[in-house]
Coordinates of C-alpha atoms in Angstrom, one line a residue:
M1 CA 13.9 -33.8 -158.8
K2 CA 13.1 -30.6 -160.7
K3 CA 13.6 -27.3 -158.8
P4 CA 10.2 -25.6 -158.2
I5 CA 9.7 -22.4 -160.4
F6 CA 8.1 -20.5 -157.5
T7 CA 8.5 -20.7 -153.8
G8 CA 6.9 -18.7 -151.0
C9 CA 3.4 -17.1 -150.8
G10 CA 1.3 -16.1 -153.8
V11 CA -1.7 -14.0 -153.9
A12 CA -4.5 -14.2 -156.5
L13 CA -5.8 -10.6 -157.1
I14 CA -9.4 -9.5 -157.8
T15 CA -9.7 -7.1 -160.6
P16 CA -11.5 -4.0 -159.3
F17 CA -14.2 -2.4 -161.7
L18 CA -15.7 1.1 -161.6
E19 CA -19.2 1.0 -163.3
N20 CA -18.0 0.8 -167.0
S21 CA -14.4 0.2 -166.6
I22 CA -11.3 -1.3 -164.8
D23 CA -10.5 0.7 -161.7
Y24 CA -6.9 1.3 -162.1
Y25 CA -6.4 3.3 -159.1
S26 CA -7.5 0.5 -157.0
L27 CA -5.6 -2.1 -158.9
E28 CA -2.4 0.0 -158.2
R29 CA -3.2 0.0 -154.5
L30 CA -3.5 -3.7 -154.3
L31 CA -0.4 -4.3 -156.6
T32 CA 1.6 -2.1 -154.2
F33 CA 0.3 -3.6 -150.8
H34 CA 0.8 -7.2 -152.1
D35 CA 3.9 -6.7 -153.9
A36 CA 5.6 -5.6 -150.7
K37 CA 4.3 -8.8 -148.9
S38 CA 4.1 -11.6 -151.2
D39 CA 6.5 -13.9 -153.3
A40 CA 4.0 -14.0 -156.2
I41 CA 1.1 -11.9 -157.7
I42 CA -1.3 -13.8 -159.7
L43 CA -3.4 -11.7 -162.1
L44 CA -6.5 -12.6 -164.1
G45 CA -7.2 -15.9 -162.4
T46 CA -10.8 -16.9 -161.3
T47 CA -11.0 -14.1 -158.8
G48 CA -9.4 -11.7 -161.6
E49 CA -12.5 -11.9 -163.8
A50 CA -10.6 -12.9 -167.0
S51 CA -13.5 -14.5 -168.5
T52 CA -15.5 -11.3 -168.6
L53 CA -12.6 -9.1 -170.0
S54 CA -11.5 -8.7 -173.6
L55 CA -8.3 -9.5 -174.8
S56 CA -7.1 -6.1 -175.1
E57 CA -8.3 -5.4 -171.5
R58 CA -6.3 -8.3 -170.3
K59 CA -3.3 -7.1 -172.1
E60 CA -3.9 -3.5 -170.4
I61 CA -3.9 -5.2 -166.9
I62 CA -0.7 -7.1 -167.5
T63 CA 1.0 -3.9 -168.9
F64 CA -0.1 -1.8 -166.3
S65 CA 0.8 -4.2 -163.5
R66 CA 4.2 -4.7 -164.8
K67 CA 4.8 -0.9 -164.7
I68 CA 3.5 -0.7 -161.1
I69 CA 5.7 -3.6 -159.7
K70 CA 8.7 -2.3 -161.0
K71 CA 8.1 0.9 -159.1
V72 CA 7.9 -0.8 -155.6
P73 CA 11.1 -0.9 -153.6

């Protein structure tokens, strides 16, 4: 039997928005909170509004999130 890639609890995050842009302040708060409590964070799923974001916006979210998660103890 194959060993699972992920174990534990993962959380699918929303992508918070301001009127015309991504709300990075709120995204940072969500990432910091859930990184300390979850085994995995899922970005840009159905609750993450990936279908409404451009490719560059999706890349920005991933890059931003990786930087924030590395800061969390």
